[in-house]
XYZ file of C-alpha atoms in Angstrom:
614
model
C 146.643 20.318 89.765
C 146.427 23.832 88.306
C 149.515 24.970 90.247
C 151.582 22.093 88.892
C 150.365 22.721 85.356
C 151.253 26.434 85.441
C 154.598 26.012 87.173
C 156.404 28.103 89.795
C 156.078 31.320 87.801
C 152.419 31.670 88.827
C 150.698 31.616 92.214
C 147.406 29.741 92.465
C 144.998 30.533 95.316
C 141.509 29.430 96.259
C 138.704 31.972 96.413
C 138.623 31.646 100.191
C 142.364 32.335 100.475
C 142.066 35.391 98.245
C 139.101 36.689 100.266
C 141.056 36.223 103.508
C 144.043 38.114 102.072
C 141.858 40.980 100.850
C 140.093 41.117 104.218
C 143.405 41.203 106.070
C 144.720 43.928 103.775
C 141.582 45.997 104.406
C 141.939 45.516 108.157
C 145.556 46.704 108.040
C 144.558 49.789 106.075
C 141.699 50.571 108.456
C 143.986 49.979 111.453
C 146.291 52.746 110.206
C 143.314 55.081 109.730
C 141.998 54.067 113.150
C 145.326 55.009 114.746
C 145.124 58.433 113.112
C 141.623 58.974 114.500
C 142.790 57.836 117.938
C 145.549 60.430 117.733
C 143.041 63.217 117.127
C 140.847 61.812 119.916
C 143.857 62.016 122.237
C 144.282 65.689 121.296
C 140.614 66.305 122.105
C 141.008 64.579 125.485
C 144.139 66.601 126.200
C 142.221 69.817 125.522
C 139.342 68.501 127.630
C 141.687 68.213 130.607
C 142.073 72.014 130.602
C 138.288 72.448 130.633
C 137.807 70.028 133.545
C 140.744 71.498 135.481
C 139.381 75.021 135.116
C 135.858 73.953 136.063
C 136.908 72.260 139.294
C 139.292 75.121 140.134
C 136.469 77.657 139.857
C 134.031 75.444 141.774
C 136.526 74.960 144.603
C 137.148 78.716 144.736
C 133.401 79.397 144.898
C 132.915 76.860 147.699
C 135.786 78.090 149.858
C 133.561 78.944 152.834
C 131.612 75.689 152.515
C 134.773 73.584 152.424
C 136.296 75.580 155.284
C 133.149 74.978 157.336
C 133.492 71.250 156.679
C 137.077 71.464 157.947
C 135.878 73.396 160.987
C 133.373 70.699 161.972
C 135.978 67.955 161.760
C 136.512 66.903 158.126
C 140.105 65.912 157.432
C 142.134 66.935 154.412
C 141.859 63.399 153.058
C 138.063 63.538 153.317
C 137.972 66.848 151.424
C 140.115 65.364 148.646
C 137.883 62.283 148.568
C 134.749 64.441 148.338
C 136.043 66.437 145.368
C 137.344 63.328 143.599
C 134.003 61.588 144.185
C 132.355 64.421 142.279
C 134.939 63.891 139.537
C 134.177 60.158 139.405
C 130.441 60.802 139.056
C 131.027 63.364 136.306
C 133.500 61.031 134.582
C 131.010 58.144 134.609
C 128.266 60.368 133.241
C 130.586 61.700 130.527
C 131.633 58.154 129.604
C 128.007 57.036 129.217
C 127.119 60.073 127.104
C 130.311 59.786 125.045
C 129.800 56.076 124.414
C 126.211 56.645 123.334
C 127.192 59.532 121.068
C 130.010 57.465 119.564
C 127.679 54.571 118.770
C 125.188 56.967 117.203
C 127.828 58.690 115.069
C 129.244 55.317 114.010
C 125.815 54.068 112.950
C 125.164 57.284 111.012
C 128.519 57.107 109.216
C 127.942 53.440 108.350
C 124.533 54.289 106.891
C 126.009 57.143 104.848
C 128.852 54.922 103.608
C 126.431 52.180 102.566
C 124.200 54.691 100.796
C 127.041 56.109 98.682
C 128.958 52.896 97.945
C 128.325 49.419 96.628
C 129.685 47.837 99.801
C 127.023 46.688 102.236
C 128.286 46.842 105.807
C 127.438 44.297 108.469
C 125.271 45.193 111.453
C 126.787 47.717 113.842
C 128.657 46.021 116.673
C 130.092 47.578 119.817
C 133.244 45.733 120.954
C 133.704 45.223 124.670
C 137.122 46.890 124.475
C 135.477 50.111 123.263
C 133.047 50.113 126.204
C 135.810 49.440 128.729
C 138.083 52.062 127.126
C 135.317 54.684 127.236
C 134.787 54.248 130.976
C 138.490 53.934 131.824
C 139.442 57.020 129.808
C 136.445 59.024 131.045
C 137.243 58.287 134.678
C 141.006 58.628 134.373
C 140.955 61.957 132.517
C 138.410 63.485 134.893
C 140.195 62.294 138.043
C 143.603 63.489 136.809
C 142.171 66.895 135.867
C 140.376 67.246 139.225
C 143.332 66.135 141.358
C 145.039 69.534 141.658
C 141.813 71.394 142.574
C 141.060 68.625 145.106
C 144.463 69.046 146.745
C 143.982 72.808 146.728
C 140.596 72.368 148.426
C 142.179 70.264 151.168
C 144.527 73.150 152.034
C 141.689 75.584 152.807
C 142.043 76.489 156.528
C 138.977 76.221 158.817
C 139.297 79.943 159.674
C 138.202 80.751 156.087
C 134.638 79.814 157.113
C 134.447 83.022 159.178
C 135.897 85.254 156.455
C 134.276 86.911 153.455
C 137.245 87.988 151.376
C 138.369 87.264 147.863
C 140.762 84.400 147.327
C 144.255 85.957 147.301
C 146.412 85.615 144.224
C 149.075 82.974 144.650
C 152.615 83.737 143.449
C 153.537 82.366 140.021
C 157.096 81.400 140.952
C 156.597 77.658 141.364
C 154.380 77.193 138.322
C 156.793 79.271 136.205
C 159.828 77.237 137.275
C 157.907 74.014 136.677
C 156.817 75.257 133.254
C 160.375 76.153 132.293
C 161.683 72.726 133.330
C 158.878 70.825 131.586
C 159.241 72.938 128.438
C 162.987 72.313 128.386
C 162.373 68.567 128.683
C 159.831 68.668 125.850
C 162.074 70.705 123.569
C 164.970 68.340 124.302
C 162.865 65.312 123.354
C 161.715 67.084 120.200
C 165.279 67.979 119.287
C 166.480 64.397 119.716
C 163.523 63.074 117.736
C 163.841 65.578 114.883
C 167.591 66.048 114.598
C 169.100 63.058 116.396
C 169.356 59.390 115.504
C 166.811 57.688 117.746
C 166.059 54.795 115.411
C 162.702 53.134 116.059
C 162.026 55.506 118.986
C 161.961 58.626 116.792
C 158.172 58.853 116.430
C 157.553 58.372 120.146
C 160.184 60.976 121.005
C 158.541 63.499 118.681
C 155.008 62.811 119.957
C 156.168 62.829 123.572
C 158.155 66.000 122.984
C 155.129 67.767 121.499
C 152.889 66.676 124.391
C 155.373 67.650 127.107
C 156.130 70.950 125.339
C 152.424 71.805 125.305
C 152.174 71.024 129.029
C 155.230 73.171 129.730
C 153.907 76.082 127.687
C 150.542 75.777 129.445
C 152.352 76.050 132.794
C 154.221 79.132 131.558
C 151.056 80.743 130.207
C 150.027 82.443 133.514
C 153.304 84.391 133.473
C 152.675 85.447 129.868
C 148.967 86.099 130.227
C 149.033 89.126 132.517
C 151.072 91.504 130.291
C 149.670 90.093 127.041
C 146.046 90.311 128.155
C 146.644 93.836 129.451
C 148.092 94.826 126.070
C 145.260 93.225 124.092
C 142.674 94.729 126.400
C 143.879 98.249 125.626
C 142.262 97.868 122.214
C 138.909 97.980 124.030
C 139.778 100.442 126.814
C 138.176 103.381 125.019
C 134.910 102.602 126.838
C 134.042 101.787 130.444
C 132.726 98.261 129.620
C 135.868 97.598 127.591
C 138.123 98.735 130.422
C 136.219 96.607 132.933
C 136.416 93.609 130.587
C 140.170 94.071 130.216
C 140.662 94.224 133.986
C 138.447 91.187 134.575
C 140.259 89.070 131.986
C 143.585 89.771 133.694
C 142.514 89.552 137.331
C 143.091 85.774 137.548
C 146.133 84.823 135.418
C 145.822 81.102 136.139
C 142.191 80.907 135.073
C 142.809 82.971 131.958
C 145.882 80.899 131.119
C 144.126 77.534 131.402
C 141.209 78.729 129.282
C 143.500 80.180 126.617
C 145.844 77.161 126.688
C 143.024 74.863 125.589
C 142.474 76.993 122.494
C 146.238 77.305 122.027
C 146.692 73.545 121.585
C 144.204 73.239 118.716
C 145.374 76.343 116.869
C 149.047 75.433 117.394
C 148.521 72.026 115.791
C 146.582 73.495 112.859
C 149.231 76.197 112.357
C 152.093 73.704 112.618
C 150.563 71.334 110.071
C 149.833 74.277 107.754
C 153.466 75.440 107.963
C 154.756 71.933 107.188
C 152.418 71.273 104.248
C 152.806 74.762 102.739
C 156.586 74.420 103.008
C 156.398 71.000 101.354
C 154.288 72.440 98.517
C 156.687 75.342 97.957
C 159.686 72.978 98.042
C 158.058 70.594 95.566
C 157.223 73.479 93.235
C 160.808 74.751 93.375
C 162.143 71.231 92.853
C 160.064 70.687 89.729
C 160.833 74.172 88.439
C 164.593 73.702 88.819
C 164.943 70.056 87.792
C 162.217 69.216 85.275
C 162.505 70.873 81.868
C 159.266 69.432 80.511
C 156.432 71.736 79.500
C 153.817 68.967 79.184
C 153.199 65.832 81.263
C 151.237 62.773 80.146
C 149.790 60.500 82.817
C 147.132 57.842 83.255
C 143.925 58.556 85.145
C 143.447 56.980 88.571
C 140.898 54.167 88.209
C 141.944 51.735 90.944
C 144.306 51.140 93.854
C 147.397 50.802 91.647
C 149.357 53.727 90.265
C 147.811 54.699 86.900
C 149.726 53.768 83.738
C 149.245 54.098 79.981
C 150.290 52.529 76.672
C 153.924 53.465 75.812
C 152.913 53.792 72.146
C 151.420 57.162 73.117
C 154.919 58.510 73.737
C 156.169 57.307 70.345
C 153.345 59.194 68.651
C 153.952 62.309 70.754
C 157.633 62.332 69.771
C 156.607 62.718 66.111
C 154.548 65.866 66.707
C 155.950 69.184 65.430
C 157.250 71.366 68.253
C 158.295 68.440 70.480
C 162.059 68.278 71.114
C 162.374 65.413 73.599
C 160.105 62.765 75.108
C 160.677 60.273 77.883
C 158.453 58.044 79.984
C 159.083 56.377 83.320
C 158.509 52.773 84.348
C 158.732 52.254 88.126
C 158.734 49.193 90.363
C 160.405 47.513 93.315
C 162.987 44.779 92.860
C 165.526 42.718 94.777
C 169.059 43.963 94.107
C 171.571 41.612 95.713
C 168.638 40.323 97.832
C 167.795 43.829 99.091
C 164.359 45.254 98.238
C 164.793 48.633 96.592
C 163.227 51.072 94.147
C 164.116 50.792 90.442
C 163.016 52.800 87.420
C 163.520 52.680 83.678
C 163.116 55.621 81.253
C 161.737 54.869 77.806
C 164.532 56.996 76.336
C 167.688 57.683 78.338
C 168.784 60.606 76.146
C 165.406 62.276 76.616
C 165.529 61.580 80.353
C 168.976 63.202 80.637
C 167.753 66.259 78.743
C 164.477 66.714 80.626
C 165.621 65.778 84.156
C 169.146 67.222 83.893
C 170.778 63.876 84.700
C 174.421 64.495 85.631
C 176.921 61.656 85.272
C 179.804 61.524 87.749
C 181.424 58.423 86.257
C 180.871 56.886 82.848
C 179.277 58.354 79.731
C 176.255 56.460 78.434
C 173.768 57.631 75.801
C 171.607 54.499 75.911
C 171.643 51.412 78.100
C 171.929 47.954 76.600
C 170.293 44.881 78.090
C 172.147 43.869 81.252
C 173.404 47.394 82.004
C 172.232 49.869 84.641
C 173.078 53.207 86.223
C 173.199 53.866 89.963
C 173.295 57.089 91.983
C 176.531 58.133 93.670
C 175.209 57.762 97.238
C 174.066 54.180 96.692
C 177.280 53.388 94.829
C 179.367 54.649 97.733
C 177.291 52.766 100.310
C 177.428 49.514 98.314
C 181.010 49.888 97.107
C 179.979 49.919 93.431
C 182.067 51.295 90.566
C 181.748 51.214 86.785
C 182.076 47.573 85.805
C 180.709 46.177 89.085
C 177.938 43.603 88.836
C 174.736 43.180 90.849
C 172.056 40.486 90.906
C 168.584 41.857 90.082
C 165.330 39.971 90.618
C 162.376 41.776 89.039
C 158.696 40.996 89.602
C 158.771 38.590 86.655
C 161.450 36.444 85.073
C 164.607 35.012 86.533
C 167.391 36.626 88.536
C 169.677 38.512 86.136
C 173.215 39.857 86.410
C 173.503 43.579 85.597
C 176.698 45.555 85.072
C 177.096 49.118 86.356
C 177.618 51.191 83.192
C 177.729 54.571 84.921
C 177.159 56.496 88.152
C 174.955 59.608 88.250
C 174.558 62.408 90.755
C 171.717 61.780 93.209
C 168.749 64.155 92.919
C 165.847 64.964 95.238
C 163.572 63.782 92.419
C 165.187 60.449 91.647
C 167.786 58.034 92.955
C 168.453 54.306 93.024
C 168.955 51.926 90.113
C 168.153 53.080 86.568
C 167.494 50.133 84.236
C 167.176 49.894 80.436
C 163.627 50.074 78.987
C 163.740 46.381 78.007
C 163.745 45.465 81.712
C 160.291 47.015 82.142
C 158.699 43.989 80.464
C 159.353 42.165 83.740
C 157.993 44.943 85.981
C 154.791 44.358 87.957
C 153.001 46.698 85.539
C 155.012 46.890 82.279
C 153.688 50.321 81.317
C 154.959 53.844 82.037
C 153.375 55.827 84.847
C 154.211 59.257 83.414
C 155.515 60.796 80.223
C 157.343 64.120 79.879
C 157.503 66.311 76.766
C 160.060 69.056 76.226
C 159.126 71.570 73.546
C 161.422 72.771 70.800
C 162.663 76.380 70.830
C 159.893 78.683 69.602
C 157.107 76.182 70.308
C 154.504 77.052 72.946
C 152.226 75.000 75.157
C 149.171 76.572 73.520
C 150.377 75.293 70.153
C 151.444 71.771 71.141
C 148.949 70.774 73.853
C 145.921 70.719 71.488
C 147.893 68.405 69.192
C 148.636 66.065 72.096
C 144.975 66.189 73.150
C 143.961 65.216 69.625
C 146.512 62.419 69.698
C 144.953 61.108 72.912
C 141.358 61.379 71.697
C 141.132 57.582 71.363
C 142.803 57.023 74.748
C 140.342 58.222 77.422
C 142.508 56.721 80.166
C 145.329 59.188 79.411
C 145.490 62.932 80.142
C 147.991 65.687 79.376
C 148.726 68.667 81.626
C 150.978 71.699 81.508
C 153.475 72.459 84.297
C 151.010 74.469 86.392
C 148.294 71.815 86.200
C 150.823 69.056 86.880
C 152.122 70.861 89.965
C 148.577 71.462 91.198
C 147.850 67.764 90.764
C 150.960 66.804 92.744
C 150.141 69.172 95.614
C 146.391 68.529 95.587
C 146.781 65.634 98.008
C 148.496 67.950 100.496
C 145.577 70.391 100.279
C 143.105 67.561 100.907
C 145.195 66.316 103.821
C 145.282 69.802 105.339
C 141.493 70.148 105.084
C 140.994 66.723 106.699
C 143.353 67.575 109.566
C 141.651 70.933 110.113
C 138.248 69.234 110.258
C 139.458 66.654 112.779
C 141.214 69.278 114.917
C 138.042 71.369 114.854
C 136.757 69.000 117.569
C 139.581 70.058 119.888
C 138.934 73.723 119.083
C 135.204 73.216 119.750
C 136.035 71.782 123.181
C 138.229 74.823 123.832
C 135.325 77.099 122.880
C 133.097 75.225 125.326
C 135.828 75.845 127.882
C 135.566 79.599 127.297
C 131.775 79.450 127.640
C 132.086 77.371 130.806
C 134.700 79.653 132.357
C 132.676 82.778 131.647
C 129.460 81.206 132.948
C 131.103 80.126 136.213
C 132.861 83.479 136.464
C 129.539 85.295 136.129
C 128.097 83.092 138.881
C 131.145 83.764 141.063
C 130.857 87.539 140.544
C 127.106 87.801 141.065
C 127.356 90.395 143.859
C 129.985 92.383 141.962
C 127.793 92.483 138.847
C 124.820 93.545 140.942
C 126.805 96.440 142.415
C 127.946 97.535 138.948
C 124.347 97.520 137.758
C 123.300 99.442 140.866
C 125.751 102.290 140.217
C 124.600 102.734 136.641
C 126.102 100.062 134.351
C 123.423 99.230 131.789
C 122.498 95.759 130.591
C 124.073 96.438 127.193
C 127.280 97.641 128.856
C 127.337 94.522 131.050
C 127.065 92.335 127.966
C 129.866 94.268 126.264
C 132.066 93.825 129.337
C 131.612 90.025 129.312
C 132.163 89.958 125.536
C 135.447 91.865 125.862
C 136.622 89.301 128.436
C 135.844 86.445 126.048
C 137.431 88.114 123.026
C 140.633 88.977 124.906
C 141.002 85.400 126.198
C 140.257 83.900 122.759
C 142.670 86.174 120.900
C 145.358 85.540 123.523
C 144.951 81.776 123.044
C 145.043 82.167 119.262
C 148.177 84.337 119.350
C 149.884 81.827 121.598
C 148.805 78.979 119.311
C 150.040 80.727 116.182
C 153.453 81.434 117.733
C 153.876 77.922 119.167
C 152.554 76.255 116.008
C 154.849 78.298 113.775
C 157.861 77.363 115.879
C 156.889 73.694 115.908
C 156.266 73.663 112.155
C 159.539 75.462 111.425
C 161.464 72.921 113.533
C 159.905 70.001 111.640
C 160.639 71.664 108.280
C 164.249 72.172 109.323
C 164.495 68.521 110.342
C 163.081 67.429 106.962
C 165.610 69.458 104.974
C 167.483 66.331 103.902
C 164.182 64.855 102.648
C 163.774 67.693 100.156
C 161.732 70.254 102.138
C 164.154 73.157 101.778
C 161.798 76.155 101.785
C 160.136 77.416 104.967
C 156.743 79.031 104.339
C 154.871 80.841 107.109
C 151.193 81.209 106.126
C 150.735 84.778 107.349
C 147.304 85.217 105.794
C 145.985 82.057 107.436
C 147.456 83.116 110.770
C 145.549 86.394 110.543
C 142.411 84.410 109.690
C 142.951 82.174 112.746
C 143.232 85.213 115.010
C 140.178 86.816 113.410
C 138.179 83.619 113.843
C 139.324 83.459 117.464
C 137.885 86.932 118.046
C 134.619 85.806 116.449
C 134.644 82.669 118.594
C 135.061 84.874 121.654
C 131.992 86.901 120.709
C 129.924 83.744 120.161
C 131.181 82.129 123.376
C 130.181 85.217 125.361
C 126.549 85.266 124.212
C 124.957 83.050 126.881
C 127.123 84.192 129.844
C 126.628 87.834 128.822
C 122.851 87.431 128.608
C 122.788 85.778 132.029
C 124.903 88.561 133.528
C 122.665 91.219 132.006
C 119.491 89.585 133.343
C 120.637 89.391 136.962
C 118.201 90.890 139.436
C 120.079 93.862 140.867
C 118.817 93.600 144.462
C 119.069 89.811 144.497
C 122.599 89.972 143.123
C 123.703 92.478 145.764
C 122.307 90.228 148.509
C 123.962 87.132 147.022
C 126.574 85.327 149.130
């Protein structure tokens, strides 16, 4: 057979086996992406809980007399709870049907777009049974959980309330504040253990659980914070009567304001936190390259496939001969088995150039060049493995046989490189025996403007290779972070959109609840325009309050993660002040937009009909 003829050095597979492997690999990659999307969907559902909770709370408050009358004619507390939860079940089922239909439509549209812009033809759209079941289970569960507290509150309405016509009294905030403090403490504790402790395989779940519980705790504390904060923000608009009325209205019900603002807080907090982490990572990477890489020009291959791009090492030999170039080194990288442990290995094309450009510091041993069978190892790995100069290790590269290497020296670990450094001859047995990057250090007096055109001319016959200066190289390295940030912001926009709908919904129900009050205001001289301004001020104050809360919480969360990642090289904390200001400004704009429909409805109320409204 072919396998026997080629020997053990090669792997022979049938076309069907290769197709199955590629299909499985694609499924694994899509599963990871699917989990990410599910995470953002969970955030959207979490924000949706605030919207549903607020809606049922307002509806129960508006129907106080009706529910009290039901109690007066014999309905039990359990029946009241069942009635409210039945409404929640119906709404949940309707939402599940609409959500499932919208999801199928979006999926079909995305598949059509993907097929139109790629050579891959997708199979017919299929809807798995698990997706249908999940849609109904999640829709019902989320709605019922969100409606449970309002349902219990409705069951406590006394029958005597049917004979009263008074506003619902404000409940003290003591219990919700204590609960919020306890829940927040639990969330922060989980976060601390996950970020700074040693939780092993449970680390990710501790962090995610800590974030979720912290958000719930902060949401419970928000009513306590909302009253003074909303009053302070509202003073910006108190120069006019509509502005003063809007300020008072936005602070008259701390719980309602808090729930509405908390929904917006979650989305903005996550966006702010991710921005802090990625901006800090970019600044840290820039500082790392600036302090540890003394190369003015970088040569690299262009990305043309799934593997890391490489180029012909002969390019580096030619570059070393150019006038104005002082040192050149390239890097081969791969994974190997060292004493049967899979680890990262790399090999510079020229060790002397590597030491000069990357400031390699030897702690033990002095080696200018490595001979075949020699290697260097960083001090941390050497200490962990008990290696000293003269120790031997067994190395199995991607090709060839297992080889014994002798430790010729130990170098100081860097945030840029660590592990086993092999001689350039070993790269012939790497998976891809070509360098992934080349670094050029210029001679004293030489400038990038002088040397880069010469390197470009040298690479004229090598279209797969490009050269960049330090600024362009850094931009290339951080470009992925910028793309990731944009993608996360787009996905989190769904949660923010739901929060905006929550503001619209709260204002609309509030206008309905205050119909008589609005009619009286119109009757004593408040114009339609002033009524609209009053509603708009309410929306803007709530939106800005939610944004401020989100920016503060997100900054704290991001700073904690950056601090926890200090040992991974993220040593600079960057707070994106300009973006925070933009978030708050956009929140104010969102408030104006969210107020349009409720404000128009309030302005169009019939004055006499509104006064007679019960």
